[in-house]
Amino acid sequence: MKHYNRIKGLIAATFTPFNQEGNLNLEVIPMYADYLAKSSIQGVFICGTSGESLSLTEQERKELACAWIKAAQKRFRVIIHVGSNSIIESKSLAQHAEEIGADGIAMMSPTFFKPVNVNELVTYLKTVALSAPHTPFYYYNMPTITGVHLPVKDILKVAGQEIETLVGVKFTSNNFMEMAECIDYDCHRFEILNGYDENLLCGLAMGVEGAVGSTYNYIPHIYQKMMEYFKKNKITQAREMQLKSIAVINIIIKHGGGVRGGKAIMKFIGINCGDCRLPLSPFSKSEYEEIERELVSLHLIS
């Protein structure tokens, strides 16, 4: 496996830009990458939930991956999500990610025909990981989306013996007892990345050092301040930063969730990622005006 350093900081779960016809708009990626590089994030997590991965074709996902690798210019890491309901597609995406020089790949469980126990899941993950034998591999745990509620610590125990490239977990769950156990497992062997932005402070208290999230696209400074305060044991100030982020998250939840609402915010800050793909509906003019007023009230835009 290629040389690997643990992530200490924020990884932005990027949105997939579409044009007015609903096709990929790769012309946005260089500007998007420049913007993120200036915000001092540690990397991007592409083709994940925020990137509408399962709404994309295999070819679109490969084109998007190439565009991000090219635009990143080694300024930050590029982790590519390769999860799919087709293991053939996932293997192809993993192989492609390694060929183009991805810094890591991640994979969630299938969401239709689901593994029913840890051994089934690990067999599935291993089959895909072997298609990128030199690339760090993350298990993407998001039970609320996948419907796969298997003990992550047990997954690490088995996968740690079976998958040589396994380095950690994108832990998108509110089970902080389980998170703490995973961080502590086998003398902190695996990297556990916080997955819910609104609970990053809780994750820091459990011992995480890195995080993947969609709001790191547009308010990374809030979380960076939070992490600085936490390191200095200024918990009251860190909590204030978390509450600021929660105020923004409440707005995007009100307007259709992290992907739909997040894309609207990106447009306001000058990175137009277009609308989401159906079934996520486009914003009406009145909705844009309402979310703009709410963002102005929080002094996020002027």
Short mmCIF file of C-alpha atoms in Angstrom, two decimals:
data_model
loop_
_atom_site.label_atom_id
_atom_site.label_comp_id
_atom_site.label_asym_id
_atom_site.label_seq_id
_atom_site.Cartn_x
_atom_site.Cartn_y
_atom_site.Cartn_z
CA MET A 1 0.00 0.00 0.00
CA LYS A 2 1.16 3.54 -0.75
CA HIS A 3 2.51 5.70 2.08
CA TYR A 4 -0.30 6.89 4.27
CA ASN A 5 -0.62 9.57 6.95
CA ARG A 6 -3.66 9.86 9.18
CA ILE A 7 -6.09 12.68 8.51
CA LYS A 8 -6.01 15.49 11.06
CA GLY A 9 -8.63 18.02 10.08
CA LEU A 10 -11.54 18.39 7.71
CA ILE A 11 -12.41 16.48 4.55
CA ALA A 12 -15.12 18.16 2.46
CA ALA A 13 -17.77 15.79 1.11
CA THR A 14 -18.18 17.51 -2.23
CA PHE A 15 -21.29 18.12 -4.28
CA THR A 16 -21.53 16.96 -7.88
CA PRO A 17 -22.02 19.90 -10.28
CA PHE A 18 -24.73 19.58 -12.92
CA ASN A 19 -25.64 21.94 -15.76
CA GLN A 20 -29.14 23.07 -16.69
CA GLU A 21 -29.67 19.90 -18.71
CA GLY A 22 -28.84 17.75 -15.69
CA ASN A 23 -25.50 16.53 -17.04
CA LEU A 24 -22.11 16.73 -15.33
CA ASN A 25 -20.63 20.22 -15.32
CA LEU A 26 -16.94 19.46 -14.90
CA GLU A 27 -15.96 23.04 -15.73
CA VAL A 28 -16.88 23.99 -12.16
CA ILE A 29 -14.36 21.61 -10.58
CA PRO A 30 -11.14 23.68 -10.97
CA MET A 31 -12.74 26.74 -9.34
CA TYR A 32 -14.30 24.51 -6.67
CA ALA A 33 -10.91 22.94 -5.93
CA ASP A 34 -9.18 26.34 -5.71
CA TYR A 35 -11.83 27.55 -3.29
CA LEU A 36 -11.41 24.51 -1.03
CA ALA A 37 -7.62 24.68 -1.15
CA LYS A 38 -7.76 28.26 0.13
CA SER A 39 -9.97 27.17 3.02
CA SER A 40 -7.20 24.89 4.35
CA ILE A 41 -9.25 21.70 4.29
CA GLN A 42 -7.27 18.45 4.25
CA GLY A 43 -9.04 16.80 1.36
CA VAL A 44 -12.21 15.95 -0.50
CA PHE A 45 -14.52 12.95 -0.35
CA ILE A 46 -16.11 12.66 -3.78
CA CYS A 47 -19.02 10.63 -5.12
CA GLY A 48 -20.39 10.04 -1.64
CA THR A 49 -23.84 10.82 -0.27
CA SER A 50 -23.36 14.57 -0.79
CA GLY A 51 -22.10 13.81 -4.30
CA GLU A 52 -25.29 11.92 -5.21
CA SER A 53 -23.19 8.88 -6.04
CA LEU A 54 -25.97 6.37 -6.59
CA SER A 55 -27.70 8.84 -8.92
CA LEU A 56 -24.65 8.86 -11.21
CA THR A 57 -23.63 6.42 -13.91
CA GLU A 58 -20.36 4.54 -13.61
CA GLN A 59 -18.87 6.61 -16.43
CA GLU A 60 -19.93 9.87 -14.78
CA ARG A 61 -18.29 8.81 -11.54
CA LYS A 62 -15.04 8.06 -13.35
CA GLU A 63 -15.10 11.38 -15.18
CA LEU A 64 -15.76 13.20 -11.92
CA ALA A 65 -12.90 11.37 -10.22
CA CYS A 66 -10.49 12.31 -13.02
CA ALA A 67 -11.57 15.95 -12.84
CA TRP A 68 -10.95 16.14 -9.09
CA ILE A 69 -7.56 14.42 -9.26
CA LYS A 70 -6.49 16.88 -11.95
CA ALA A 71 -7.87 19.93 -10.14
CA ALA A 72 -6.47 19.00 -6.72
CA GLN A 73 -2.88 19.22 -7.99
CA LYS A 74 -1.66 17.44 -4.84
CA ARG A 75 -2.84 20.37 -2.69
CA PHE A 76 -5.18 18.11 -0.72
CA ARG A 77 -6.19 14.49 -0.60
CA VAL A 78 -8.79 12.98 -2.89
CA ILE A 79 -10.77 10.08 -1.43
CA ILE A 80 -13.17 8.45 -3.87
CA HIS A 81 -16.29 6.64 -2.76
CA VAL A 82 -16.75 3.51 -4.88
CA GLY A 83 -19.80 1.98 -3.22
CA SER A 84 -22.60 0.74 -5.45
CA ASN A 85 -25.37 -1.85 -5.50
CA SER A 86 -23.35 -3.66 -8.19
CA ILE A 87 -20.12 -5.26 -7.05
CA ILE A 88 -18.91 -5.30 -10.66
CA GLU A 89 -19.31 -1.53 -10.82
CA SER A 90 -17.62 -1.04 -7.44
CA LYS A 91 -14.63 -3.14 -8.49
CA SER A 92 -14.32 -1.15 -11.71
CA LEU A 93 -14.53 2.15 -9.82
CA ALA A 94 -11.93 1.00 -7.29
CA GLN A 95 -9.51 -0.11 -9.98
CA HIS A 96 -9.99 3.18 -11.81
CA ALA A 97 -9.42 5.18 -8.61
CA GLU A 98 -6.08 3.47 -8.07
CA GLU A 99 -5.06 3.94 -11.71
CA ILE A 100 -5.62 7.72 -11.55
CA GLY A 101 -3.80 8.11 -8.24
CA ALA A 102 -6.54 8.52 -5.63
CA ASP A 103 -5.26 9.00 -2.09
CA GLY A 104 -7.90 6.63 -0.76
CA ILE A 105 -11.13 4.86 -1.56
CA ALA A 106 -14.21 4.36 0.59
CA MET A 107 -17.15 2.04 0.32
CA MET A 108 -20.52 1.73 1.98
CA SER A 109 -22.60 -1.43 2.08
CA PRO A 110 -25.05 -2.23 -0.71
CA THR A 111 -28.43 -0.71 0.03
CA PHE A 112 -30.81 -3.12 -1.76
CA PHE A 113 -29.64 -6.69 -1.22
CA LYS A 114 -27.88 -6.22 2.10
CA PRO A 115 -25.31 -8.35 3.91
CA VAL A 116 -26.94 -9.91 6.96
CA ASN A 117 -23.83 -10.49 9.06
CA VAL A 118 -20.29 -9.21 9.50
CA ASN A 119 -18.65 -11.98 7.47
CA GLU A 120 -20.88 -11.30 4.46
CA LEU A 121 -20.10 -7.60 4.60
CA VAL A 122 -16.35 -8.11 4.96
CA THR A 123 -16.31 -10.56 2.05
CA TYR A 124 -18.03 -7.91 -0.08
CA LEU A 125 -15.65 -5.15 1.02
CA LYS A 126 -12.57 -7.33 0.53
CA THR A 127 -13.57 -8.23 -3.01
CA VAL A 128 -13.66 -4.55 -3.93
CA ALA A 129 -10.56 -3.57 -1.95
CA LEU A 130 -8.54 -6.17 -3.87
CA SER A 131 -9.27 -4.21 -7.06
CA ALA A 132 -7.18 -1.36 -5.60
CA PRO A 133 -4.49 -3.31 -3.73
CA HIS A 134 -2.19 -0.33 -3.16
CA THR A 135 -4.79 2.26 -2.10
CA PRO A 136 -5.90 2.99 1.50
CA PHE A 137 -9.42 1.69 2.07
CA TYR A 138 -12.16 3.06 4.34
CA TYR A 139 -15.39 1.38 5.30
CA TYR A 140 -18.20 3.96 5.03
CA ASN A 141 -20.58 3.24 7.91
CA MET A 142 -23.94 5.01 7.48
CA PRO A 143 -26.67 2.71 8.81
CA THR A 144 -29.46 5.28 8.48
CA ILE A 145 -28.97 5.23 4.70
CA THR A 146 -27.81 1.68 4.02
CA GLY A 147 -30.04 -0.06 6.53
CA VAL A 148 -27.06 -2.20 7.56
CA HIS A 149 -26.81 -2.13 11.35
CA LEU A 150 -23.79 -4.29 12.10
CA PRO A 151 -21.36 -3.68 15.00
CA VAL A 152 -18.52 -1.62 13.59
CA LYS A 153 -16.01 -2.92 16.11
CA ASP A 154 -16.80 -6.47 14.98
CA ILE A 155 -16.36 -5.35 11.36
CA LEU A 156 -12.91 -3.98 12.24
CA LYS A 157 -11.95 -7.21 14.00
CA VAL A 158 -12.75 -9.34 10.96
CA ALA A 159 -11.82 -6.86 8.21
CA GLY A 160 -8.56 -6.07 9.97
CA GLN A 161 -7.51 -9.66 9.33
CA GLU A 162 -8.89 -9.86 5.80
CA ILE A 163 -8.30 -6.47 4.13
CA GLU A 164 -4.64 -5.43 4.09
CA THR A 165 -5.42 -1.92 2.89
CA LEU A 166 -8.07 -1.14 5.53
CA VAL A 167 -7.07 2.05 7.35
CA GLY A 168 -10.29 3.19 8.96
CA VAL A 169 -13.97 4.02 8.98
CA LYS A 170 -16.04 6.99 7.92
CA PHE A 171 -18.27 6.81 10.98
CA THR A 172 -21.62 8.40 10.15
CA SER A 173 -23.59 7.36 13.21
CA ASN A 174 -24.68 8.90 16.50
CA ASN A 175 -23.57 5.86 18.50
CA PHE A 176 -20.71 7.50 20.38
CA MET A 177 -20.13 4.53 22.67
CA GLU A 178 -19.44 2.45 19.57
CA MET A 179 -17.27 5.23 18.12
CA ALA A 180 -15.13 5.32 21.27
CA GLU A 181 -14.71 1.54 21.21
CA CYS A 182 -13.64 1.65 17.55
CA ILE A 183 -11.11 4.40 18.22
CA ASP A 184 -9.66 2.44 21.13
CA TYR A 185 -9.67 -0.94 19.37
CA ASP A 186 -6.31 -2.67 18.97
CA CYS A 187 -4.29 0.25 20.38
CA HIS A 188 -5.89 2.85 18.09
CA ARG A 189 -5.04 0.80 15.02
CA PHE A 190 -7.74 2.29 12.78
CA GLU A 191 -8.58 5.85 11.88
CA ILE A 192 -12.16 6.79 12.77
CA LEU A 193 -13.46 9.81 10.84
CA ASN A 194 -16.44 11.68 12.26
CA GLY A 195 -19.34 11.67 9.80
CA TYR A 196 -22.07 13.87 11.28
CA ASP A 197 -21.08 17.54 11.13
CA GLU A 198 -23.59 18.58 13.80
CA ASN A 199 -21.88 16.24 16.28
CA LEU A 200 -18.22 16.91 15.54
CA LEU A 201 -17.60 18.21 19.06
CA CYS A 202 -18.93 14.92 20.44
CA GLY A 203 -16.58 13.07 18.11
CA LEU A 204 -13.63 15.15 19.27
CA ALA A 205 -14.48 14.26 22.86
CA MET A 206 -14.41 10.58 21.88
CA GLY A 207 -10.97 11.01 20.29
CA VAL A 208 -11.46 11.59 16.55
CA GLU A 209 -8.92 13.80 14.81
CA GLY A 210 -10.42 13.89 11.31
CA ALA A 211 -13.90 14.39 9.92
CA VAL A 212 -15.77 14.12 6.62
CA GLY A 213 -18.79 16.33 6.03
CA SER A 214 -20.75 18.39 3.54
CA THR A 215 -20.90 21.64 5.52
CA TYR A 216 -17.10 21.76 5.46
CA ASN A 217 -17.60 22.93 1.87
CA TYR A 218 -18.99 26.30 2.92
CA ILE A 219 -18.39 26.89 6.66
CA PRO A 220 -15.06 25.14 7.32
CA HIS A 221 -13.82 28.09 9.39
CA ILE A 222 -16.45 27.41 12.06
CA TYR A 223 -15.26 23.83 12.53
CA GLN A 224 -11.60 24.76 12.31
CA LYS A 225 -12.12 27.24 15.16
CA MET A 226 -14.01 24.56 17.08
CA MET A 227 -11.11 22.14 16.74
CA GLU A 228 -8.62 24.81 17.81
CA TYR A 229 -10.69 25.65 20.89
CA PHE A 230 -11.04 21.98 21.76
CA LYS A 231 -7.28 21.43 21.58
CA LYS A 232 -6.83 24.37 23.98
CA ASN A 233 -9.48 22.92 26.32
CA LYS A 234 -11.73 25.94 25.69
CA ILE A 235 -14.87 23.84 25.69
CA THR A 236 -17.36 26.70 26.08
CA GLN A 237 -16.01 28.42 22.98
CA ALA A 238 -15.90 25.11 21.10
CA ARG A 239 -19.55 24.52 21.99
CA GLU A 240 -20.43 27.98 20.66
CA MET A 241 -18.88 27.06 17.32
CA GLN A 242 -20.83 23.80 17.23
CA LEU A 243 -24.06 25.70 17.88
CA LYS A 244 -23.23 28.08 15.03
CA SER A 245 -22.87 25.14 12.69
CA ILE A 246 -26.13 23.64 13.96
CA ALA A 247 -27.94 26.88 13.08
CA VAL A 248 -26.77 26.47 9.48
CA ILE A 249 -27.62 22.78 9.45
CA ASN A 250 -31.15 23.55 10.63
CA ILE A 251 -31.55 25.78 7.58
CA ILE A 252 -30.47 23.09 5.14
CA ILE A 253 -32.67 20.50 6.86
CA LYS A 254 -35.61 22.89 6.49
CA HIS A 255 -34.87 23.17 2.77
CA GLY A 256 -34.59 19.51 1.85
CA GLY A 257 -31.50 18.22 3.60
CA GLY A 258 -27.73 18.39 3.29
CA VAL A 259 -27.49 17.77 -0.45
CA ARG A 260 -30.34 19.93 -1.71
CA GLY A 261 -29.84 22.72 0.82
CA GLY A 262 -26.07 22.50 0.59
CA LYS A 263 -26.08 22.98 -3.16
CA ALA A 264 -28.17 26.12 -2.70
CA ILE A 265 -25.61 27.53 -0.26
CA MET A 266 -22.77 26.74 -2.67
CA LYS A 267 -24.53 28.83 -5.30
CA PHE A 268 -24.69 31.78 -2.92
CA ILE A 269 -20.95 31.63 -2.21
CA GLY A 270 -20.14 31.57 -5.92
CA ILE A 271 -19.71 27.85 -6.68
CA ASN A 272 -22.76 26.96 -8.76
CA CYS A 273 -23.24 23.19 -8.57
CA GLY A 274 -26.68 23.36 -10.15
CA ASP A 275 -29.72 21.44 -8.97
CA CYS A 276 -29.84 17.89 -7.67
CA ARG A 277 -30.97 14.97 -9.75
CA LEU A 278 -34.47 13.66 -9.31
CA PRO A 279 -36.06 12.59 -7.07
CA LEU A 280 -34.47 15.56 -5.24
CA SER A 281 -36.42 18.49 -6.65
CA PRO A 282 -34.93 21.78 -7.89
CA PHE A 283 -35.28 24.98 -5.88
CA SER A 284 -37.99 27.46 -6.81
CA LYS A 285 -37.21 31.18 -6.94
CA SER A 286 -39.12 31.78 -3.71
CA GLU A 287 -37.16 29.02 -1.93
CA TYR A 288 -33.87 30.57 -3.02
CA GLU A 289 -35.02 33.94 -1.72
CA GLU A 290 -36.04 32.45 1.61
CA ILE A 291 -32.80 30.57 2.17
CA GLU A 292 -30.86 33.69 1.17
CA ARG A 293 -32.66 35.72 3.85
CA GLU A 294 -31.91 33.06 6.43
CA LEU A 295 -28.21 32.95 5.53
CA VAL A 296 -27.98 36.75 5.68
CA SER A 297 -29.54 36.66 9.16
CA LEU A 298 -26.69 34.38 10.27
CA HIS A 299 -24.13 36.71 8.61
CA LEU A 300 -22.92 33.90 6.35
CA ILE A 301 -23.53 35.95 3.21
CA SER A 302 -24.13 39.66 2.70
#
